[in-house]
Amino acid sequence: MKEAEIEAAWHGLASCSRCQIQDLVLFADLTPEDFGAIHLPIDDLWLPPGAVLYRAETTQTSLFTLREGLVKLEQYLPDGARRIVSLAGAGAVIGLEAMLGTPYEHDAVALQPSKLCRIPTAVIQRLSPKLNQALMRKWHDSVRTAHACLRDLSTGAARQRVARLFLQLAPPEIPRCRLFGREDVGALLGVTTETASKTVAEFKRQGVIREIAPNLFERDIDALNRIADGD
Amino acid sequence: MKEAEIEAAWHGLASCSRCQIQDLVLFADLTPEDFGAIHLPIDDLWLPPGAVLYRAETTQTSLFTLREGLVKLEQYLPDGARRIVSLAGAGAVIGLEAMLGTPYEHDAVALQPSKLCRIPTAVIQRLSPKLNQALMRKWHDSVRTAHACLRDLSTGAARQRVARLFLQLAPPEIPRCRLFGREDVGALLGVTTETASKTVAEFKRQGVIREIAPNLFERDIDALNRIADGD
DNA sequence: CGGAATCTTGAGGAGTTTCAAAACATGTGG
DNA sequence: CCACATGTTTTGAAACTCCTCAAGATTCCG
């Protein structure tokens, strides 16, 4: 197991008011004056795959918005087994629990090259209640993706789970998607690394997916949908 | 499958300021004046097992606090399979998504006799931002129980999942706990009804649990912990 | 060009599902 | 109060899936 505890690369102060995905993230409803009232630094981060954003049990005074990429949130079972309990994609807010002053609940690790912003909780508190609605929406998103993870990725036979994962990795109109390591696929779907590998390999042989480059796949959406619904 | 669409029994207006589990629920930090400012009716509900609190896709302007009992939140897979994605116990807030004006995401059904309060979202909005912290905490609880559901109840072998469920059904110092139907146990753990039944029956034979009355069990916590950690 | 991960593959066994039936519980009408 | 119908729980046997263990193939990186 690779332990790439890379210190997040500081890229510079973010200019939130000109953020391309502003409406996706937290500050959608803010006015120019509001932006002026932000006096704390919002760091701009870039994380390579495998880099750790934060560790469970640690306490910080920041939360993170994911502008681009994919981040896994993982926890450990009493017997030491590792389980990915949620995937965070572009627009997601990670580490919301910092708003409560409590320690982080997961290890947060990049699965794909990711761009994020580190936002001090004090900034949120100052702009509250203006951000209230947006914050609730983000919190709700966390619940929804957790439930989706359980419902779609941890239910049914292994081939159904893998099919549903491939369907979730990109919008249906884009045939291509990028996958990550088999060990992580297993930890996400609740199966062994070997089963994950075997199932992906089987899909390749059956032509349901086609590997264009290492871990870059072209998907047959219809076929995947059929498998996801139980052959 | 029993379809007990019982209309929730209206029990009377709740007196929140004298609520026994006030600190568990939403209104912990309110002053007497705050309570005076609540001008909308907070209904007091009692639900028998099997009663439906609300259905997915419907939109209402209330959320619910669970004062006593156990409620399941379930969703459906594309192929029609049913999956319990979260359990709500005493102190939980259910239907938080009503705060966003969006439809409920689950079917909410009582598993055990349950007492709850129906709180109009307008009440919360009026008392905001006084309730902000409490609200965030409840929202975070939803995320945490969802992740716990995935991590503990949907990971590993069936006997581990059943053991972890028995451990979660009551605090460790109380040896007794109450279970629900095998079909629901299966839907919660992601196994078939038969496997749920067989595993519970096996635990009874092995003396890990003892059935005092129908679905009322006395637990051997140590033995359950051993099984939960993988024999 | 090694060396170390990661991915793939295979065979055997353990665990789960499936299908079917029996045992049990519950509630209704005679 | 019993007989019966209904629904749930339990059990069994066979088929299947998934896991375990082990080895080979491949990729990645110094």
Coordinates of C-alpha atoms (C1' of nucleotides) in Angstrom, one line a residue:
Chain A
M1 CA 0.0 0.0 0.0
K2 CA 1.5 3.3 -1.1
E3 CA 1.5 6.0 1.6
A4 CA 1.8 9.2 -0.4
E5 CA 1.4 11.8 2.4
I6 CA 2.1 14.6 0.0
E7 CA 1.8 18.1 1.4
A8 CA -0.9 19.8 -0.5
A9 CA 0.6 22.2 -3.0
W10 CA -0.2 25.8 -2.3
H11 CA -1.1 27.4 -5.6
G12 CA -2.1 30.9 -4.5
L13 CA -5.0 32.9 -3.2
A14 CA -8.2 32.0 -4.9
S15 CA -10.3 34.6 -6.6
C16 CA -13.8 33.3 -5.7
S17 CA -15.6 36.1 -7.4
R18 CA -14.2 34.9 -10.7
C19 CA -14.5 31.2 -10.0
Q20 CA -15.7 29.3 -13.1
I21 CA -17.9 27.0 -11.1
Q22 CA -19.1 29.5 -8.6
D23 CA -22.6 28.3 -8.8
L24 CA -21.5 24.8 -8.1
V25 CA -19.7 25.7 -4.9
L26 CA -20.6 27.5 -1.8
F27 CA -20.5 31.2 -2.8
A28 CA -23.2 31.2 -5.5
D29 CA -25.5 33.8 -3.9
L30 CA -22.9 36.3 -2.7
T31 CA -22.7 39.9 -3.9
P32 CA -19.4 41.7 -4.7
E33 CA -19.6 43.4 -1.3
D34 CA -19.8 40.0 0.4
F35 CA -16.6 38.9 -1.4
G36 CA -15.0 42.1 -0.1
A37 CA -15.8 41.1 3.4
I38 CA -13.7 37.9 3.2
H39 CA -10.5 38.9 5.0
L40 CA -9.1 35.4 5.5
P41 CA -7.0 33.6 3.0
I42 CA -8.7 31.0 0.8
D43 CA -6.0 28.7 -0.4
D44 CA -6.0 27.2 -3.8
L45 CA -4.9 23.6 -3.7
W46 CA -3.9 21.0 -6.3
L47 CA -3.7 17.3 -5.3
P48 CA -2.2 14.5 -7.3
P49 CA -3.9 11.0 -7.1
G50 CA -3.1 9.4 -3.8
A51 CA -2.4 12.7 -2.0
V52 CA -4.1 13.0 1.4
L53 CA -6.2 16.0 2.0
Y54 CA -6.8 15.3 5.6
R55 CA -6.8 12.4 8.1
A56 CA -9.6 11.2 10.3
E57 CA -9.5 12.3 14.0
T58 CA -7.5 15.5 13.2
T59 CA -9.2 18.9 13.9
Q60 CA -8.8 21.8 11.6
T61 CA -10.6 25.1 11.1
S62 CA -11.2 24.7 7.4
L63 CA -13.5 22.9 5.0
F64 CA -12.8 22.3 1.3
T65 CA -14.7 22.8 -2.0
L66 CA -13.8 20.4 -4.8
R67 CA -13.6 22.3 -8.1
E68 CA -12.3 19.5 -10.2
G69 CA -11.3 15.9 -9.7
L70 CA -12.4 13.0 -7.4
V71 CA -11.8 12.5 -3.7
K72 CA -12.6 9.4 -1.6
L73 CA -13.7 9.5 2.0
E74 CA -12.7 6.4 3.8
Q75 CA -13.2 4.9 7.3
Y76 CA -11.9 1.8 9.1
L77 CA -13.8 -1.1 10.5
P78 CA -13.0 -2.5 14.0
D79 CA -11.1 -5.3 12.4
G80 CA -9.0 -2.9 10.4
A81 CA -10.6 -3.3 7.1
R82 CA -10.8 -0.2 5.0
R83 CA -14.1 1.0 3.4
I84 CA -14.8 4.0 1.1
V85 CA -18.0 5.4 2.4
S86 CA -18.4 8.2 -0.1
L87 CA -17.1 9.7 -3.3
A88 CA -16.8 13.5 -3.7
G89 CA -16.9 14.9 -7.2
A90 CA -16.7 18.4 -8.6
G91 CA -18.9 20.9 -6.6
A92 CA -18.8 18.8 -3.5
V93 CA -17.9 20.3 -0.1
I94 CA -15.6 18.1 2.0
G95 CA -14.9 18.3 5.7
L96 CA -18.2 20.1 6.6
E97 CA -17.8 18.7 10.1
A98 CA -15.2 21.4 10.7
M99 CA -18.1 23.8 11.1
L100 CA -19.0 22.0 14.3
G101 CA -15.5 22.2 15.7
T102 CA -15.3 18.4 15.7
P103 CA -12.6 16.2 14.2
Y104 CA -12.8 15.0 10.7
E105 CA -14.6 11.7 10.3
H106 CA -12.7 10.3 7.4
D107 CA -9.5 10.1 5.6
A108 CA -9.9 12.3 2.5
V109 CA -7.7 11.1 -0.4
A110 CA -7.6 12.2 -4.0
L111 CA -8.4 9.5 -6.5
Q112 CA -7.8 11.7 -9.5
P113 CA -5.9 15.0 -10.0
S114 CA -8.0 17.4 -8.0
K115 CA -8.3 21.2 -7.6
L116 CA -9.8 22.5 -4.4
C117 CA -10.1 25.5 -2.2
R118 CA -9.4 25.5 1.5
I119 CA -12.0 27.8 3.2
P120 CA -11.5 28.8 6.9
T121 CA -14.7 28.1 8.9
A122 CA -14.5 31.6 10.1
V123 CA -15.2 32.9 6.6
I124 CA -18.4 30.8 6.5
Q125 CA -19.4 31.9 10.0
R126 CA -19.0 35.6 9.0
L127 CA -21.0 35.3 5.9
S128 CA -23.7 33.3 7.7
P129 CA -26.7 33.5 7.5
K130 CA -26.3 34.5 3.9
L131 CA -24.8 31.1 3.1
N132 CA -27.3 29.2 5.2
Q133 CA -29.3 27.9 2.3
A134 CA -26.2 27.0 0.3
L135 CA -24.7 25.3 3.3
M136 CA -27.8 23.2 3.9
R137 CA -27.8 22.2 0.3
K138 CA -24.2 21.0 0.5
W139 CA -24.9 19.1 3.7
H140 CA -27.9 17.5 2.1
D141 CA -25.7 16.5 -0.9
S142 CA -23.4 14.7 1.5
V143 CA -26.3 12.7 2.8
R144 CA -27.6 12.0 -0.7
T145 CA -24.3 10.8 -2.1
A146 CA -23.8 8.6 1.0
H147 CA -27.2 7.0 0.5
A148 CA -26.5 6.6 -3.2
C149 CA -23.3 4.9 -2.4
L150 CA -25.1 2.4 -0.3
R151 CA -28.0 1.9 -2.6
D152 CA -26.2 1.7 -5.9
L153 CA -22.7 0.6 -5.1
S154 CA -23.1 -1.7 -2.1
T155 CA -26.2 -3.6 -3.2
G156 CA -26.7 -6.7 -5.4
A157 CA -24.1 -8.8 -7.2
A158 CA -20.6 -7.6 -7.9
R159 CA -21.2 -7.2 -11.6
Q160 CA -24.2 -5.0 -10.9
R161 CA -22.1 -2.8 -8.6
V162 CA -19.3 -2.5 -11.0
A163 CA -21.7 -1.6 -13.8
R164 CA -23.4 1.1 -11.6
L165 CA -20.0 2.5 -10.7
F166 CA -19.1 2.9 -14.4
L167 CA -22.4 4.6 -14.9
Q168 CA -21.8 7.0 -12.1
L169 CA -18.2 8.0 -13.1
A170 CA -19.4 10.4 -15.8
P171 CA -22.7 11.8 -17.2
P172 CA -24.3 9.4 -19.7
E173 CA -23.8 11.7 -22.7
I174 CA -20.1 11.4 -22.3
P175 CA -19.0 7.9 -23.3
R176 CA -15.6 8.2 -21.7
C177 CA -14.7 7.9 -18.1
R178 CA -11.7 7.5 -15.9
L179 CA -11.3 4.7 -13.3
F180 CA -9.0 4.3 -10.4
G181 CA -7.1 1.4 -8.8
R182 CA -8.8 -2.0 -8.3
E183 CA -8.1 -1.9 -4.5
D184 CA -10.1 1.3 -4.3
V185 CA -12.8 -0.1 -6.5
G186 CA -13.1 -3.0 -4.1
A187 CA -13.1 -0.8 -1.0
L188 CA -15.9 1.3 -2.6
L189 CA -18.1 -1.6 -3.7
G190 CA -17.5 -3.8 -0.6
V191 CA -15.9 -6.6 -2.6
T192 CA -12.3 -7.9 -2.7
T193 CA -9.6 -6.4 -5.0
E194 CA -9.6 -9.6 -6.9
T195 CA -13.3 -9.6 -7.6
A196 CA -13.1 -6.0 -8.7
S197 CA -10.3 -6.8 -11.1
K198 CA -12.0 -9.9 -12.4
T199 CA -15.3 -8.1 -13.0
V200 CA -13.6 -5.2 -14.8
A201 CA -11.6 -7.6 -16.9
E202 CA -14.8 -9.6 -17.8
F203 CA -16.5 -6.4 -18.9
K204 CA -13.6 -5.6 -21.1
R205 CA -13.7 -9.1 -22.7
Q206 CA -17.5 -8.7 -23.2
G207 CA -17.0 -5.3 -24.9
V208 CA -19.2 -3.5 -22.3
I209 CA -16.2 -1.2 -21.8
R210 CA -13.1 -0.6 -23.9
E211 CA -9.8 0.5 -22.4
I212 CA -8.5 3.3 -24.5
A213 CA -5.6 4.2 -22.2
P214 CA -4.6 2.9 -18.7
N215 CA -7.8 3.3 -16.6
L216 CA -9.5 5.4 -19.3
F217 CA -12.5 3.6 -20.6
E218 CA -15.2 4.0 -23.3
R219 CA -18.5 2.8 -22.0
D220 CA -21.5 1.1 -23.6
I221 CA -24.2 2.8 -21.6
D222 CA -27.1 0.6 -22.6
A223 CA -25.2 -2.6 -21.9
L224 CA -24.1 -1.2 -18.5
N225 CA -27.7 -0.2 -17.7
R226 CA -28.9 -3.7 -18.5
I227 CA -26.3 -5.3 -16.2
A228 CA -27.0 -2.7 -13.4
D229 CA -30.7 -3.7 -13.5
G230 CA -29.9 -7.4 -13.2
D231 CA -28.9 -8.8 -16.6
Chain B
M1 CA -45.8 -7.6 2.3
K2 CA -48.1 -5.7 4.6
E3 CA -49.0 -2.2 3.5
A4 CA -50.1 -0.5 6.7
E5 CA -50.6 3.1 5.4
I6 CA -52.0 4.1 8.7
E7 CA -52.7 7.8 9.1
A8 CA -50.4 9.1 11.8
A9 CA -52.3 9.5 15.0
W10 CA -52.6 13.1 16.1
H11 CA -52.0 13.2 19.8
G12 CA -52.1 16.8 20.6
L13 CA -49.9 19.9 20.6
A14 CA -46.4 19.3 21.8
S15 CA -45.0 21.3 24.7
C16 CA -41.5 21.6 23.6
S17 CA -40.3 23.6 26.5
R18 CA -41.1 20.7 28.8
C19 CA -39.9 18.0 26.4
Q20 CA -38.0 15.3 28.3
I21 CA -35.4 14.8 25.7
Q22 CA -35.1 18.5 24.8
D23 CA -31.4 18.5 24.6
L24 CA -31.4 15.5 22.2
V25 CA -33.7 17.2 19.8
L26 CA -33.6 20.5 17.9
F27 CA -34.6 23.1 20.5
A28 CA -31.9 22.6 23.1
D29 CA -30.5 26.1 23.1
L30 CA -33.8 28.0 23.1
T31 CA -34.9 30.4 25.8
P32 CA -38.5 30.6 27.1
E33 CA -39.0 33.7 24.9
D34 CA -38.0 31.7 21.9
F35 CA -40.6 29.1 22.7
G36 CA -43.1 31.9 22.9
A37 CA -42.3 33.0 19.4
I38 CA -43.4 29.6 18.0
H39 CA -46.9 30.4 16.6
L40 CA -47.3 27.4 14.4
P41 CA -48.7 24.1 15.6
I42 CA -46.2 21.4 16.4
D43 CA -48.0 18.1 16.2
D44 CA -47.4 15.2 18.5
L45 CA -47.5 11.9 16.6
W46 CA -47.5 8.3 17.6
L47 CA -46.7 5.7 15.0
P48 CA -47.2 1.9 15.4
P49 CA -44.7 -0.4 13.7
G50 CA -45.3 -0.5 9.9
A51 CA -46.9 2.9 9.8
V52 CA -45.7 5.2 7.0
L53 CA -44.5 8.7 8.2
Y54 CA -44.0 9.9 4.7
R55 CA -43.3 8.7 1.1
A56 CA -40.5 9.5 -1.2
E57 CA -41.2 12.1 -3.9
T58 CA -43.8 13.8 -1.8
T59 CA -43.3 17.4 -0.7
Q60 CA -44.3 18.8 2.6
T61 CA -43.4 21.7 4.7
S62 CA -42.5 19.8 7.9
L63 CA -39.6 17.8 9.3
F64 CA -39.8 15.4 12.2
T65 CA -38.0 14.8 15.4
L66 CA -38.0 11.3 16.7
R67 CA -38.5 11.3 20.5
E68 CA -38.8 7.5 20.9
G69 CA -38.7 4.5 18.8
L70 CA -37.0 3.5 15.5
V71 CA -37.7 4.6 11.9
K72 CA -36.3 3.2 8.7
L73 CA -35.5 5.3 5.7
E74 CA -35.7 3.2 2.5
Q75 CA -35.1 3.7 -1.2
Y76 CA -35.5 1.6 -4.3
L77 CA -33.1 0.4 -6.9
P78 CA -33.7 0.6 -10.6
D79 CA -34.6 -3.1 -10.6
G80 CA -37.2 -2.5 -7.9
A81 CA -35.2 -4.0 -5.0
R82 CA -35.8 -2.3 -1.7
R83 CA -32.9 -1.1 0.4
I84 CA -32.9 0.5 3.9
V85 CA -30.3 3.2 3.6
S86 CA -30.4 4.5 7.2
L87 CA -32.0 3.9 10.6
A88 CA -33.2 6.8 12.7
G89 CA -33.3 6.4 16.5
A90 CA -34.3 8.6 19.4
G91 CA -33.1 12.2 18.9
A92 CA -32.8 11.9 15.2
V93 CA -34.3 14.5 12.9
I94 CA -36.1 13.0 9.8
G95 CA -37.0 14.8 6.6
L96 CA -34.5 17.6 6.9
E97 CA -34.7 18.0 3.1
A98 CA -38.0 19.8 3.6
M99 CA -35.9 22.8 4.7
L100 CA -34.8 23.0 1.1
G101 CA -38.3 22.8 -0.3
T102 CA -37.4 19.6 -2.2
P103 CA -39.3 16.4 -2.1
Y104 CA -38.5 13.7 0.5
E105 CA -35.8 11.3 -0.6
H106 CA -37.0 8.2 1.2
D107 CA -40.0 6.3 2.4
A108 CA -39.9 6.8 6.2
V109 CA -41.6 3.9 8.0
A110 CA -41.7 3.0 11.7
L111 CA -40.0 -0.2 12.8
Q112 CA -40.9 0.1 16.4
P113 CA -43.6 2.1 18.2
S114 CA -42.4 5.6 17.7
K115 CA -43.3 9.0 19.1
L116 CA -42.4 12.0 17.0
C117 CA -43.0 15.7 16.6
R118 CA -44.0 17.3 13.3
I119 CA -42.3 20.7 13.0
P120 CA -43.2 23.1 10.2
T121 CA -40.2 24.3 8.4
A122 CA -41.4 27.9 8.9
V123 CA -40.8 27.5 12.7
I124 CA -37.2 26.6 12.0
Q125 CA -36.8 29.4 9.6
R126 CA -38.2 31.9 12.1
L127 CA -35.9 30.7 14.9
S128 CA -32.9 30.6 12.6
P129 CA -30.0 31.5 13.1
K130 CA -30.5 30.6 16.7
L131 CA -31.0 27.0 15.6
N132 CA -28.2 27.0 13.1
Q133 CA -25.7 25.1 15.1
A134 CA -28.2 22.6 16.3
L135 CA -29.4 22.2 12.7
M136 CA -25.9 21.6 11.4
R137 CA -25.4 19.1 14.1
K138 CA -28.5 17.2 13.1
W139 CA -27.5 17.3 9.5
H140 CA -24.1 16.0 10.3
D141 CA -25.7 13.2 12.3
S142 CA -27.6 12.1 9.2
V143 CA -24.3 11.9 7.3
R144 CA -22.7 10.0 10.1
T145 CA -25.4 7.4 10.5
A146 CA -25.5 6.9 6.8
H147 CA -21.8 6.2 6.8
A148 CA -22.1 4.0 9.8
C149 CA -24.8 2.0 8.0
L150 CA -22.4 1.5 5.1
R151 CA -19.3 0.8 7.1
D152 CA -20.8 -1.5 9.8
L153 CA -24.0 -3.0 8.4
S154 CA -23.1 -3.4 4.7
T155 CA -19.5 -4.7 5.0
G156 CA -18.1 -8.1 5.5
A157 CA -19.8 -11.5 6.0
A158 CA -23.5 -11.8 6.9
R159 CA -22.8 -13.0 10.4
Q160 CA -20.6 -10.0 11.0
R161 CA -23.3 -7.6 9.8
V162 CA -25.9 -9.3 11.9
A163 CA -23.6 -9.1 15.0
R164 CA -22.9 -5.4 14.4
L165 CA -26.7 -4.8 14.0
F166 CA -27.4 -6.4 17.4
L167 CA -24.6 -4.3 18.9
Q168 CA -26.1 -1.1 17.5
L169 CA -29.7 -1.8 18.6
A170 CA -29.1 -0.7 22.2
P171 CA -26.3 0.8 24.3
P172 CA -23.8 -2.0 25.5
E173 CA -24.7 -1.6 29.1
I174 CA -28.3 -2.7 28.4
P175 CA -28.3 -6.3 27.5
R176 CA -31.7 -6.4 26.0
C177 CA -32.7 -5.2 22.6
R178 CA -35.7 -5.3 20.3
L179 CA -35.4 -6.6 16.7
F180 CA -37.7 -6.2 13.7
G181 CA -38.8 -8.4 10.8
R182 CA -36.3 -10.5 8.9
E183 CA -37.3 -8.9 5.6
D184 CA -36.2 -5.5 7.0
V185 CA -33.1 -7.0 8.5
G186 CA -32.2 -8.3 5.1
A187 CA -33.0 -5.0 3.4
L188 CA -30.8 -3.2 6.0
L189 CA -27.8 -5.5 5.7
G190 CA -28.0 -6.1 2.0
V191 CA -28.6 -9.8 2.3
T192 CA -31.7 -11.9 1.5
T193 CA -34.5 -12.5 4.0
E194 CA -33.5 -16.1 4.3
T195 CA -29.9 -15.3 5.1
A196 CA -31.0 -12.9 7.8
S197 CA -33.3 -15.5 9.3
K198 CA -30.7 -18.2 9.2
T199 CA -28.0 -16.1 10.8
V200 CA -30.3 -14.9 13.6
A201 CA -31.4 -18.5 14.2
E202 CA -27.8 -19.6 14.3
F203 CA -27.0 -17.0 16.9
K204 CA -29.8 -18.2 19.0
R205 CA -28.6 -21.8 18.8
Q206 CA -25.1 -20.7 19.7
G207 CA -26.4 -18.7 22.7
V208 CA -25.0 -15.4 21.4
I209 CA -28.5 -14.1 21.8
R210 CA -31.5 -15.4 23.7
E211 CA -35.1 -14.7 22.6
I212 CA -37.0 -13.7 25.7
A213 CA -40.2 -12.7 23.9
P214 CA -41.0 -12.5 20.2
N215 CA -38.2 -10.3 18.7
L216 CA -37.0 -9.3 22.2
F217 CA -33.4 -10.5 22.7
E218 CA -30.9 -10.7 25.4
R219 CA -27.4 -10.2 24.0
D220 CA -23.9 -11.5 24.9
I221 CA -22.0 -8.4 24.0
D222 CA -18.6 -9.9 24.2
A223 CA -19.5 -12.8 21.9
L224 CA -21.1 -10.3 19.4
N225 CA -18.0 -8.1 19.5
R226 CA -15.9 -11.1 18.6
I227 CA -18.1 -12.0 15.7
A228 CA -18.3 -8.4 14.5
D229 CA -14.5 -8.3 14.4
G230 CA -14.3 -11.4 12.3
D231 CA -14.5 -14.4 14.6
Chain C
dC1 C1' 17.4 -2.4 -16.5
dG2 C1' 15.9 -4.2 -12.3
dG3 C1' 12.5 -3.9 -8.4
dA4 C1' 8.1 -2.9 -6.6
dA5 C1' 3.7 -2.2 -7.0
dT6 C1' -0.5 -3.3 -9.4
dC7 C1' -3.4 -6.0 -12.3
dT8 C1' -4.8 -10.4 -14.0
dT9 C1' -5.9 -15.2 -13.8
dG10 C1' -6.9 -19.8 -11.8
dA11 C1' -8.5 -23.5 -8.7
dG12 C1' -10.7 -24.8 -4.6
dG13 C1' -13.6 -23.8 -0.8
dA14 C1' -16.6 -21.0 2.0
dG15 C1' -20.6 -18.3 2.1
dT16 C1' -24.9 -16.7 -0.1
dT17 C1' -28.7 -17.1 -2.9
dT18 C1' -32.5 -19.5 -4.8
dC19 C1' -36.3 -22.3 -4.6
dA20 C1' -39.3 -25.0 -2.1
dA21 C1' -41.6 -26.6 1.8
dA22 C1' -42.6 -27.0 6.6
dA23 C1' -43.3 -24.8 11.2
dC24 C1' -45.2 -21.1 13.5
dA25 C1' -47.9 -17.0 14.6
dT26 C1' -51.9 -14.1 14.0
dG27 C1' -56.3 -12.7 13.2
dT28 C1' -61.2 -13.7 11.3
dG29 C1' -65.5 -15.9 11.0
dG30 C1' -68.1 -19.6 12.2
Chain D
dC1 C1' -63.3 -21.5 21.3
dC2 C1' -61.9 -23.8 17.3
dA3 C1' -60.9 -23.9 12.3
dC4 C1' -59.0 -21.8 8.8
dA5 C1' -56.5 -18.4 6.0
dT6 C1' -52.7 -15.4 5.8
dG7 C1' -48.3 -13.9 6.6
dT8 C1' -43.9 -14.6 8.7
dT9 C1' -40.0 -17.4 10.3
dT10 C1' -37.3 -21.3 9.9
dT11 C1' -35.1 -25.1 7.5
dG12 C1' -33.1 -27.8 3.7
dA13 C1' -30.6 -28.9 -0.6
dA14 C1' -28.6 -27.5 -4.8
dA15 C1' -26.6 -23.9 -7.6
dC16 C1' -24.1 -20.1 -7.8
dT17 C1' -21.2 -16.3 -6.5
dC18 C1' -17.6 -14.6 -4.1
dC19 C1' -13.5 -15.1 -1.3
dT20 C1' -8.9 -17.0 -0.4
dC21 C1' -4.6 -18.2 -1.7
dA22 C1' -1.2 -18.4 -5.0
dA23 C1' 1.1 -17.5 -9.0
dG24 C1' 2.1 -15.1 -13.4
dA25 C1' 1.7 -10.8 -16.3
dT26 C1' 2.0 -6.0 -16.6
dT27 C1' 3.0 -1.4 -15.5
dC28 C1' 5.6 2.1 -13.2
dC29 C1' 9.6 4.3 -11.4
dG30 C1' 14.2 5.0 -9.9

